[in-house]
Coordinates of N, CA and C in Angstrom, one line a residue:
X19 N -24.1 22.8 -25.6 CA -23.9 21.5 -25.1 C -22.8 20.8 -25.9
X20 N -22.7 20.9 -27.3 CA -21.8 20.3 -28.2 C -20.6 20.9 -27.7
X21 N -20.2 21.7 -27.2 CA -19.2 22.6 -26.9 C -18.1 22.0 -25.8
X22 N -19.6 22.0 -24.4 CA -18.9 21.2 -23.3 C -18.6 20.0 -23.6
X23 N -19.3 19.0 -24.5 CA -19.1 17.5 -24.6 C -17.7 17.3 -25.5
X24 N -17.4 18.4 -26.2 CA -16.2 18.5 -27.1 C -15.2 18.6 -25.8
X25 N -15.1 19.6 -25.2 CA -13.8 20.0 -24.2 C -13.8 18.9 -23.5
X26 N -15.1 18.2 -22.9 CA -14.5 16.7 -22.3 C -14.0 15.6 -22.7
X27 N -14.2 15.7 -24.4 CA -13.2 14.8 -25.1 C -12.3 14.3 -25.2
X28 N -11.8 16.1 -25.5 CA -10.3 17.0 -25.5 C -9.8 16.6 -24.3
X29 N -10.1 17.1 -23.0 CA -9.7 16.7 -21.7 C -9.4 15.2 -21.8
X30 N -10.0 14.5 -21.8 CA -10.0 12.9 -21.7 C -9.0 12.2 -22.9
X31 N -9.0 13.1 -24.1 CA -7.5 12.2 -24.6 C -6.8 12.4 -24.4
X32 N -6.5 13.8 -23.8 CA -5.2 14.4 -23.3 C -4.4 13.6 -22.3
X33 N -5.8 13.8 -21.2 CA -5.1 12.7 -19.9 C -5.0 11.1 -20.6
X34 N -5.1 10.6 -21.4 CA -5.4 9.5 -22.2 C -4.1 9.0 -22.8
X35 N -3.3 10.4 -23.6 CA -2.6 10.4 -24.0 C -0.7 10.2 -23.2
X36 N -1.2 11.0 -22.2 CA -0.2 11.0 -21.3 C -0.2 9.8 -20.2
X37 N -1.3 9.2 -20.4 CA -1.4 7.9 -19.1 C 0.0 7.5 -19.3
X38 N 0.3 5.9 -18.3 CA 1.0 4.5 -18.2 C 1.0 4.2 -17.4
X39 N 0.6 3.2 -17.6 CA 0.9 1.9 -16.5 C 2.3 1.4 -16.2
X40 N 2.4 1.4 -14.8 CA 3.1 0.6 -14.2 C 3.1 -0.5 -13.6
X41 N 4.0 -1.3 -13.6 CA 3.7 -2.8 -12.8 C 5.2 -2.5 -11.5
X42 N 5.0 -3.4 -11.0 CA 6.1 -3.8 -9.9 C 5.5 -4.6 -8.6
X43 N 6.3 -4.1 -7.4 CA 5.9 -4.3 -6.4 C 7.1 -4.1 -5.2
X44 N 6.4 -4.3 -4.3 CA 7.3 -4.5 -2.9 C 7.1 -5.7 -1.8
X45 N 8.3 -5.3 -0.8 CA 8.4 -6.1 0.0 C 9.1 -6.0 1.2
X46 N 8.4 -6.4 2.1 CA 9.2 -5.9 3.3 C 9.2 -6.8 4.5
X47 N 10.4 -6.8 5.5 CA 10.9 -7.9 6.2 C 11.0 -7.0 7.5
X48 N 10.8 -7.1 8.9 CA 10.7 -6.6 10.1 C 11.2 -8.2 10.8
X49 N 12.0 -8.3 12.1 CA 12.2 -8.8 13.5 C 11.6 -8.5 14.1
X50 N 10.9 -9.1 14.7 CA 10.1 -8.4 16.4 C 10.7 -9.5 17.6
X51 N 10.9 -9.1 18.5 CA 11.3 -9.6 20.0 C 10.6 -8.7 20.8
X52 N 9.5 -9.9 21.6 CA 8.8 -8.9 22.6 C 9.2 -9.9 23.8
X53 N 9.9 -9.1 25.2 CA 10.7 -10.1 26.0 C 11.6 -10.9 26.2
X54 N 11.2 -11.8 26.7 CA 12.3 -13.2 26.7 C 11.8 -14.3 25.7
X55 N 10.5 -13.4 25.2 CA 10.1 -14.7 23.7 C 11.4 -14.7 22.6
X56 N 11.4 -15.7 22.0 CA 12.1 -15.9 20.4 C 12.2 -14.9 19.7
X57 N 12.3 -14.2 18.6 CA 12.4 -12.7 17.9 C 11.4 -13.5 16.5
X58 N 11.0 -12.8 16.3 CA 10.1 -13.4 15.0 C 10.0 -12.7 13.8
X59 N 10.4 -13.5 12.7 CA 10.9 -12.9 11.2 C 9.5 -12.2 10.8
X60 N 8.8 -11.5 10.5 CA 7.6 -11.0 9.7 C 8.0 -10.6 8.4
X61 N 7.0 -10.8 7.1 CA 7.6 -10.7 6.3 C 6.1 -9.7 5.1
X62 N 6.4 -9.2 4.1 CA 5.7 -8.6 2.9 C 6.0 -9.5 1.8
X63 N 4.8 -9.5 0.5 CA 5.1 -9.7 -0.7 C 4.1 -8.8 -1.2
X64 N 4.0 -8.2 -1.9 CA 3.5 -6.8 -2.9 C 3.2 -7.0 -4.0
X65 N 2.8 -7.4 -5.0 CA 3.0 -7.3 -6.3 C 2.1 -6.0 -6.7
X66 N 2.1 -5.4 -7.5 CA 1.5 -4.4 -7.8 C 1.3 -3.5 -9.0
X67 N 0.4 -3.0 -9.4 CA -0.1 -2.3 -10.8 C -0.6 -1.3 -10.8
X68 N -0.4 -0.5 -11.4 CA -0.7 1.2 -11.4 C -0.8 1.6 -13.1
X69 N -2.0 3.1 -12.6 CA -2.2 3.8 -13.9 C -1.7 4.6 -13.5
X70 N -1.2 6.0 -14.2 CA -0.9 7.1 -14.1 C -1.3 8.0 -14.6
X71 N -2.4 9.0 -14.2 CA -3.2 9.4 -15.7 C -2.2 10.9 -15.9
X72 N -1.4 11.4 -15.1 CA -0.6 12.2 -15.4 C 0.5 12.4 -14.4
X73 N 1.5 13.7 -14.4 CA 2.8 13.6 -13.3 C 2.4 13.3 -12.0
X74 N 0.8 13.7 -11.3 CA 0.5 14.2 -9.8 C -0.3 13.0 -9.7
X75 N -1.4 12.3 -10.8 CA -2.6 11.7 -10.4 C -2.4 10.3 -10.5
X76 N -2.4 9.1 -9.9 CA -2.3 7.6 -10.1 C -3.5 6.8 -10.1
X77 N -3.4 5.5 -9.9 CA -4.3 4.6 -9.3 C -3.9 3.1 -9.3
X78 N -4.0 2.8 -8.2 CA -3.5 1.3 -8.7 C -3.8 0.4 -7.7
X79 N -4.0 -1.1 -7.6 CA -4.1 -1.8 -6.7 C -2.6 -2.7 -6.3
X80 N -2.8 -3.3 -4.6 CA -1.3 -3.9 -4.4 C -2.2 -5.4 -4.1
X81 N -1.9 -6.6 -4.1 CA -2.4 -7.9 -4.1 C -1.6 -8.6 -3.0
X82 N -1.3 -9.0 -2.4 CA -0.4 -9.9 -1.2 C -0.3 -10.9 -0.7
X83 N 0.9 -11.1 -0.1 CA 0.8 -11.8 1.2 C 1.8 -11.2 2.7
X84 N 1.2 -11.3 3.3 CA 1.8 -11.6 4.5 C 2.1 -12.7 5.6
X85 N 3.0 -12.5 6.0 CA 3.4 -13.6 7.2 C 3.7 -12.7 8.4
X86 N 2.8 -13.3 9.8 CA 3.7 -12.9 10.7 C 2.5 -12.2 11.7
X87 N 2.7 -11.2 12.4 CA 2.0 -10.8 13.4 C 1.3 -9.4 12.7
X88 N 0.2 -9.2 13.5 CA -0.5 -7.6 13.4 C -0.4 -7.4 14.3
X89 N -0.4 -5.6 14.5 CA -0.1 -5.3 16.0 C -1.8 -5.4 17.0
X90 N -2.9 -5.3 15.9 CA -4.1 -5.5 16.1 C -4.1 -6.8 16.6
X91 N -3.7 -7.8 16.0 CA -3.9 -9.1 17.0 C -3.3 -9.4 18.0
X92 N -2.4 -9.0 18.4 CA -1.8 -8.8 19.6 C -2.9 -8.1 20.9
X93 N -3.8 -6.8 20.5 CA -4.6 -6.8 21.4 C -5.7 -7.1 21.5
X94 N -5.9 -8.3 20.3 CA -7.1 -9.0 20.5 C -7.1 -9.8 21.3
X95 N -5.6 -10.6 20.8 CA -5.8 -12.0 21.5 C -4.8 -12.0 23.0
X96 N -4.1 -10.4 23.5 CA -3.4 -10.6 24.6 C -2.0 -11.2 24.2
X97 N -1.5 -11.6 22.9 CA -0.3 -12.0 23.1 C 0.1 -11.7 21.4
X98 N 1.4 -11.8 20.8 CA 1.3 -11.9 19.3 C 1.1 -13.1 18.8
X99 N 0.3 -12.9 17.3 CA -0.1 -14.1 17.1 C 0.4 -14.8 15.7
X100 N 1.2 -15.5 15.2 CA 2.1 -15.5 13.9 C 1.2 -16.0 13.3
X101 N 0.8 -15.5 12.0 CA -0.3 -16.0 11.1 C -0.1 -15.5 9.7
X102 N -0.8 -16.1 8.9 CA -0.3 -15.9 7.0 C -2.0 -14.8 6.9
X103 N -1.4 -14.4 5.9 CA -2.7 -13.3 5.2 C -2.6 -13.0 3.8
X104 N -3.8 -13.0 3.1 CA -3.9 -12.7 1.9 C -4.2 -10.8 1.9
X105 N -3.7 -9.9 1.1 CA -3.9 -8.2 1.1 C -4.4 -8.0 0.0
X106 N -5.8 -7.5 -0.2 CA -5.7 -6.3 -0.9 C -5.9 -5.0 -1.0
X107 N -5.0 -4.1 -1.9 CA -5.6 -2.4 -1.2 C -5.3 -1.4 -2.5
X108 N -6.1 -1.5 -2.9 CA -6.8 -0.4 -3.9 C -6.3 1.3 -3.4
X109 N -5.6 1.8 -4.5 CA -5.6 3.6 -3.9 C -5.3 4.4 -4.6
X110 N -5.4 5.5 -4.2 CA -5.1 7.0 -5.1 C -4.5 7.4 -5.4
X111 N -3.0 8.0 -6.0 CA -1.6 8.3 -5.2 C -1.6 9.6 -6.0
X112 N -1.6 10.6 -4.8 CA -0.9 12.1 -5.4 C 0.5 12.1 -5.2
X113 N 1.2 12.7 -6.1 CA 2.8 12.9 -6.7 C 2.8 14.4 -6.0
X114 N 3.2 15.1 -4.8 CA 3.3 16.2 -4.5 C 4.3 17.0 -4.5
X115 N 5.3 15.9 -4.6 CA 7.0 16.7 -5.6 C 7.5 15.9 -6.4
X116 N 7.5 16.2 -7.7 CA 8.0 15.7 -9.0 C 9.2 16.2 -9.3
X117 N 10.5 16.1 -9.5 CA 11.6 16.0 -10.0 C 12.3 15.0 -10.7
X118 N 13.2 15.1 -11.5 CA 13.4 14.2 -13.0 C 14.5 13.0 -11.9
X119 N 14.5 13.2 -11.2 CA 15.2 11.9 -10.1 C 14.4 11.4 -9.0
X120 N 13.6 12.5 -8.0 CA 12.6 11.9 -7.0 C 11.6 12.2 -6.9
X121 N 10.9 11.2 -6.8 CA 8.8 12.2 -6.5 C 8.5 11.6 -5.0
X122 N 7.7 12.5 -4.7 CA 7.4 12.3 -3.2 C 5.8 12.1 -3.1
X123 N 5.3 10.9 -2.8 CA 3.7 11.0 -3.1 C 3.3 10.5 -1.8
X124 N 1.6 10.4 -1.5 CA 1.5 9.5 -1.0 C -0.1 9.1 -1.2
X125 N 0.0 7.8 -0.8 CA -1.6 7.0 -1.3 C -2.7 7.0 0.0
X126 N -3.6 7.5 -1.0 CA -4.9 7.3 0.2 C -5.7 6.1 -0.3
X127 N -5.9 5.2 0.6 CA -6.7 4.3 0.2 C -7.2 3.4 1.1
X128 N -7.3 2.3 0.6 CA -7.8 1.2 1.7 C -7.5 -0.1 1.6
X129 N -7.6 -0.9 2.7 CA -6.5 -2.0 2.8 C -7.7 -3.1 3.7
X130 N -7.5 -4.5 3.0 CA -8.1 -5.5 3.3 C -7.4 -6.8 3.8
X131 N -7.6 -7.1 4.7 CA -6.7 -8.8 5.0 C -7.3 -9.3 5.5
X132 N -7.3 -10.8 4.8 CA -7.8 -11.7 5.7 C -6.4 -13.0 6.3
X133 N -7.0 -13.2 7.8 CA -5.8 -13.5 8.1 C -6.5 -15.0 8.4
X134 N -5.8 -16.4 8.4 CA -5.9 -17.6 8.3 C -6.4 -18.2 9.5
X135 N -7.5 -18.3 9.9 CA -8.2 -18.9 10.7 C -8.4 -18.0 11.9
X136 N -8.0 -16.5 12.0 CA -8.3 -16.0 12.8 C -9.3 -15.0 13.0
X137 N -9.2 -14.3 11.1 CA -10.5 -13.1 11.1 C -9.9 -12.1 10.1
X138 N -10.5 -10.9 10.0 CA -10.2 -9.9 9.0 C -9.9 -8.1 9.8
X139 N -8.8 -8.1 8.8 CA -8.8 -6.5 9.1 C -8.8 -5.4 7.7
X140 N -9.4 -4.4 7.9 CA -9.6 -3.1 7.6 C -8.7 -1.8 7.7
X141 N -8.5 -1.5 6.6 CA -7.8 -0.2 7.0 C -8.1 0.9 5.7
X142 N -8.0 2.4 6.4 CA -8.7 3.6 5.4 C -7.6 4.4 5.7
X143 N -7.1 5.1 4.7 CA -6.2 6.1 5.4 C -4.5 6.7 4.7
X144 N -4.0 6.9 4.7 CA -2.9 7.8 4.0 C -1.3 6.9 4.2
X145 N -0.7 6.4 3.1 CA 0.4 5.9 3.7 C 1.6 6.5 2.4
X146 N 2.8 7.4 3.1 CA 3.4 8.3 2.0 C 4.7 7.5 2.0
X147 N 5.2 7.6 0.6 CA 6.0 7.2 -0.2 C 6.7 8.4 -0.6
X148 N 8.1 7.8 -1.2 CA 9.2 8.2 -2.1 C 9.7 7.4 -3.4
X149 N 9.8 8.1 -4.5 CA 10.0 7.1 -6.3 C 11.5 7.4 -6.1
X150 N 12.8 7.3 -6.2 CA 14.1 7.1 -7.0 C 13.4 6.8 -8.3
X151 N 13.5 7.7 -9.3 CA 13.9 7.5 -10.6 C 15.2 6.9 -11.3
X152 N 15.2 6.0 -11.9 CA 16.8 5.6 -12.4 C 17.0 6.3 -13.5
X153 N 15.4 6.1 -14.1 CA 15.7 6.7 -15.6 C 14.2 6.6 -16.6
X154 N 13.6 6.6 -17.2 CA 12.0 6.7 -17.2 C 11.4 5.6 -17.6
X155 N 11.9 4.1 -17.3 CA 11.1 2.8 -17.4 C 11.7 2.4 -16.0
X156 N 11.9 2.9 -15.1 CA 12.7 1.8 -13.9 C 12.8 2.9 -12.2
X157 N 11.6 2.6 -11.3 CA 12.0 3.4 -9.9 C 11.9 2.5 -8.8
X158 N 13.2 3.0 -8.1 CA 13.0 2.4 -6.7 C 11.7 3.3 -5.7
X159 N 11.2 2.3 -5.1 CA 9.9 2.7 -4.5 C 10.4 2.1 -3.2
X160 N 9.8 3.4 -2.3 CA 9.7 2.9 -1.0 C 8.2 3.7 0.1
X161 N 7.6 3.3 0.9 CA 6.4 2.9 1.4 C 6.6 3.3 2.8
X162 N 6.5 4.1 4.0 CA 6.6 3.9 5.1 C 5.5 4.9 5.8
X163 N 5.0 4.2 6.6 CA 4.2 4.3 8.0 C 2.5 4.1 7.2
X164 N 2.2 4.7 8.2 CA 0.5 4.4 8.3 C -0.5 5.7 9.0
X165 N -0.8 6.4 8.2 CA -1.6 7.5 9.2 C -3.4 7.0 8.8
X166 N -4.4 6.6 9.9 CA -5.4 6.2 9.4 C -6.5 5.7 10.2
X167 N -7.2 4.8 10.0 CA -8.3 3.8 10.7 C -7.8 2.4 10.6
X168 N -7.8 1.4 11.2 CA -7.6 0.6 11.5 C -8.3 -0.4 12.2
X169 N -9.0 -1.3 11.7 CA -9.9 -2.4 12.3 C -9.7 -3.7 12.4
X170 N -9.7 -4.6 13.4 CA -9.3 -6.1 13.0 C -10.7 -6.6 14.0
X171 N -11.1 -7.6 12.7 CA -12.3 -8.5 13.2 C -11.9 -10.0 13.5
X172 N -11.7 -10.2 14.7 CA -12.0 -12.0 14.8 C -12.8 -12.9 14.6
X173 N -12.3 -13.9 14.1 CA -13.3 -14.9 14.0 C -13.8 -15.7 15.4
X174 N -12.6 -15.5 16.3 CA -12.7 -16.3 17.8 C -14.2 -15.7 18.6
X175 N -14.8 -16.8 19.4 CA -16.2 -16.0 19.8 C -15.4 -15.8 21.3
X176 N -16.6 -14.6 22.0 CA -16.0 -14.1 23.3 C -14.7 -12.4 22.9
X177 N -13.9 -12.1 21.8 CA -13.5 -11.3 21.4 C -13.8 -10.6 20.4
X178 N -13.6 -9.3 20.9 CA -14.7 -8.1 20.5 C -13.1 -7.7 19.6
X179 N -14.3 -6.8 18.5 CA -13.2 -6.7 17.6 C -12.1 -5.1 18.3
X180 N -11.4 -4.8 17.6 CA -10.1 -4.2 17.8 C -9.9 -2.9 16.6
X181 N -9.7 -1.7 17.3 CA -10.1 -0.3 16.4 C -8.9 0.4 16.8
X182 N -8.7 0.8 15.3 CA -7.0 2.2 16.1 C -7.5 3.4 15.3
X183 N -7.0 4.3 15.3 CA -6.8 5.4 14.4 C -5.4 6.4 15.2
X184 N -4.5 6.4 14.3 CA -3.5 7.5 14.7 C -2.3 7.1 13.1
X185 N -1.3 7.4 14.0 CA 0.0 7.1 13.3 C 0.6 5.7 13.9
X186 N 1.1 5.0 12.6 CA 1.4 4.1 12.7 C 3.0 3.8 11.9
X187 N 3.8 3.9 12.7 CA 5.4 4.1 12.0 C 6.3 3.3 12.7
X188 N 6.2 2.0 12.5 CA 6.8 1.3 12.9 C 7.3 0.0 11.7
X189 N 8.4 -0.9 12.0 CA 9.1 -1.4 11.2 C 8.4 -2.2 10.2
X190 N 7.1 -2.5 10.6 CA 6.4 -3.7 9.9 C 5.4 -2.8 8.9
X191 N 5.8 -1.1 8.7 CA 5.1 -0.5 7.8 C 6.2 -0.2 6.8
X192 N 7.0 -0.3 6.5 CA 7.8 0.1 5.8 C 8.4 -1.1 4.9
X193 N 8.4 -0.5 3.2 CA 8.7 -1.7 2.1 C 9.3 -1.0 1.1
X194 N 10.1 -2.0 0.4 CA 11.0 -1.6 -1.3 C 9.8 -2.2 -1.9
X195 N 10.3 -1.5 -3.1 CA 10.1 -1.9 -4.5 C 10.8 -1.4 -5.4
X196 N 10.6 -1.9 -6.7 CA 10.7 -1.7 -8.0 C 9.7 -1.5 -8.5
X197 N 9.7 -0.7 -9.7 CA 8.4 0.0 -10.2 C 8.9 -0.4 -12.7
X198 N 8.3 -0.6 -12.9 CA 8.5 -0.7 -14.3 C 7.5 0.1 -15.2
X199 N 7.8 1.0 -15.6 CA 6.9 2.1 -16.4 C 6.8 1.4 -17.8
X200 N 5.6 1.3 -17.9 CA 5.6 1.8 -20.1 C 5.2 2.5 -20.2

């Protein structure tokens, strides 16, 4: 017993030793024009913090805001709907190609919003990224699509809520960042 509880020690300051935290964030800006409507700016803000417990394994939460439409409210409410949201989404991130310039990962996790007088959505599911290394305190980060579950709950009575699951790769999934290592 002394044996095993030693090697999980060992294990644990190892990865202990090798952690860091990251801070940064992203952000991301889409146009939509549906029709002969007006084109409407949508927008991201990101901030974000991460552990690293080694090259492959992460963790970190992103905190938000949003402006602007979901494609879920759109078939809730029959039309797009421009509205502000607070995000949060907690997640996993495996590093599946590490190189001393680019890592290729992506995050499994899950994603919360509540959107301003209209209701909340849900999401579970896989969204892969790419790190630019500049140099080992500083990566450009970027974020695109959505492979997953997808739920938006209304607050409006008479509408039933709204469920996706597939791929989702369109412009309003895709975001920069900057990433700051210690």
């Amino acid at each position: 017993m002394k044996k095993v509880m030693m090697t999980l020690i060992a294990a644990v300051m190892t990865m202990a030793a090798s952690a860091q935290v990251y801070v940064g964030g992203s952000v991301g800006i889409a146009s939509v024009k549906n029709g002969n409507a007006d084109a409407e700016t949508t927008y991201k803000i990101l901030p974000e913090i991460g552990y690293s417990f080694n090259d492959e394994l992460a963790v970190g939460v992103s905190l938000g805001y949003q402006k602007g439409s979901c494609s879920l409210l759109k078939s809730s409410f029959g039309q797009d709907v421009d509205t502000k949201a607070f995000l949060v989404s907690p997640y996993v991130r495996y590093t599946f190609l590490n190189t001393k310039y680019v890592n290729a990962f992506v995050d499994g996790g899950l994603g919360f919003a509540s959107y301003k007088d209209l209701g909340s959505q849900f999401k579970v599911g896989l969204q892969p990224g790419v790190a630019i290394n500049f140099n080992d305190k500083f990566s450009f980060v970027a974020h695109f699509g959505f492979i997953g579950y997808d739920s938006f709950n209304p607050k409006a009575d008479g509408i039933d809520t709204s469920n996706a699951v597939g791929v989702d790769l369109d412009a309003n999934n895709i975001t920069f960042g900057l990433y700051y290592n210690f």
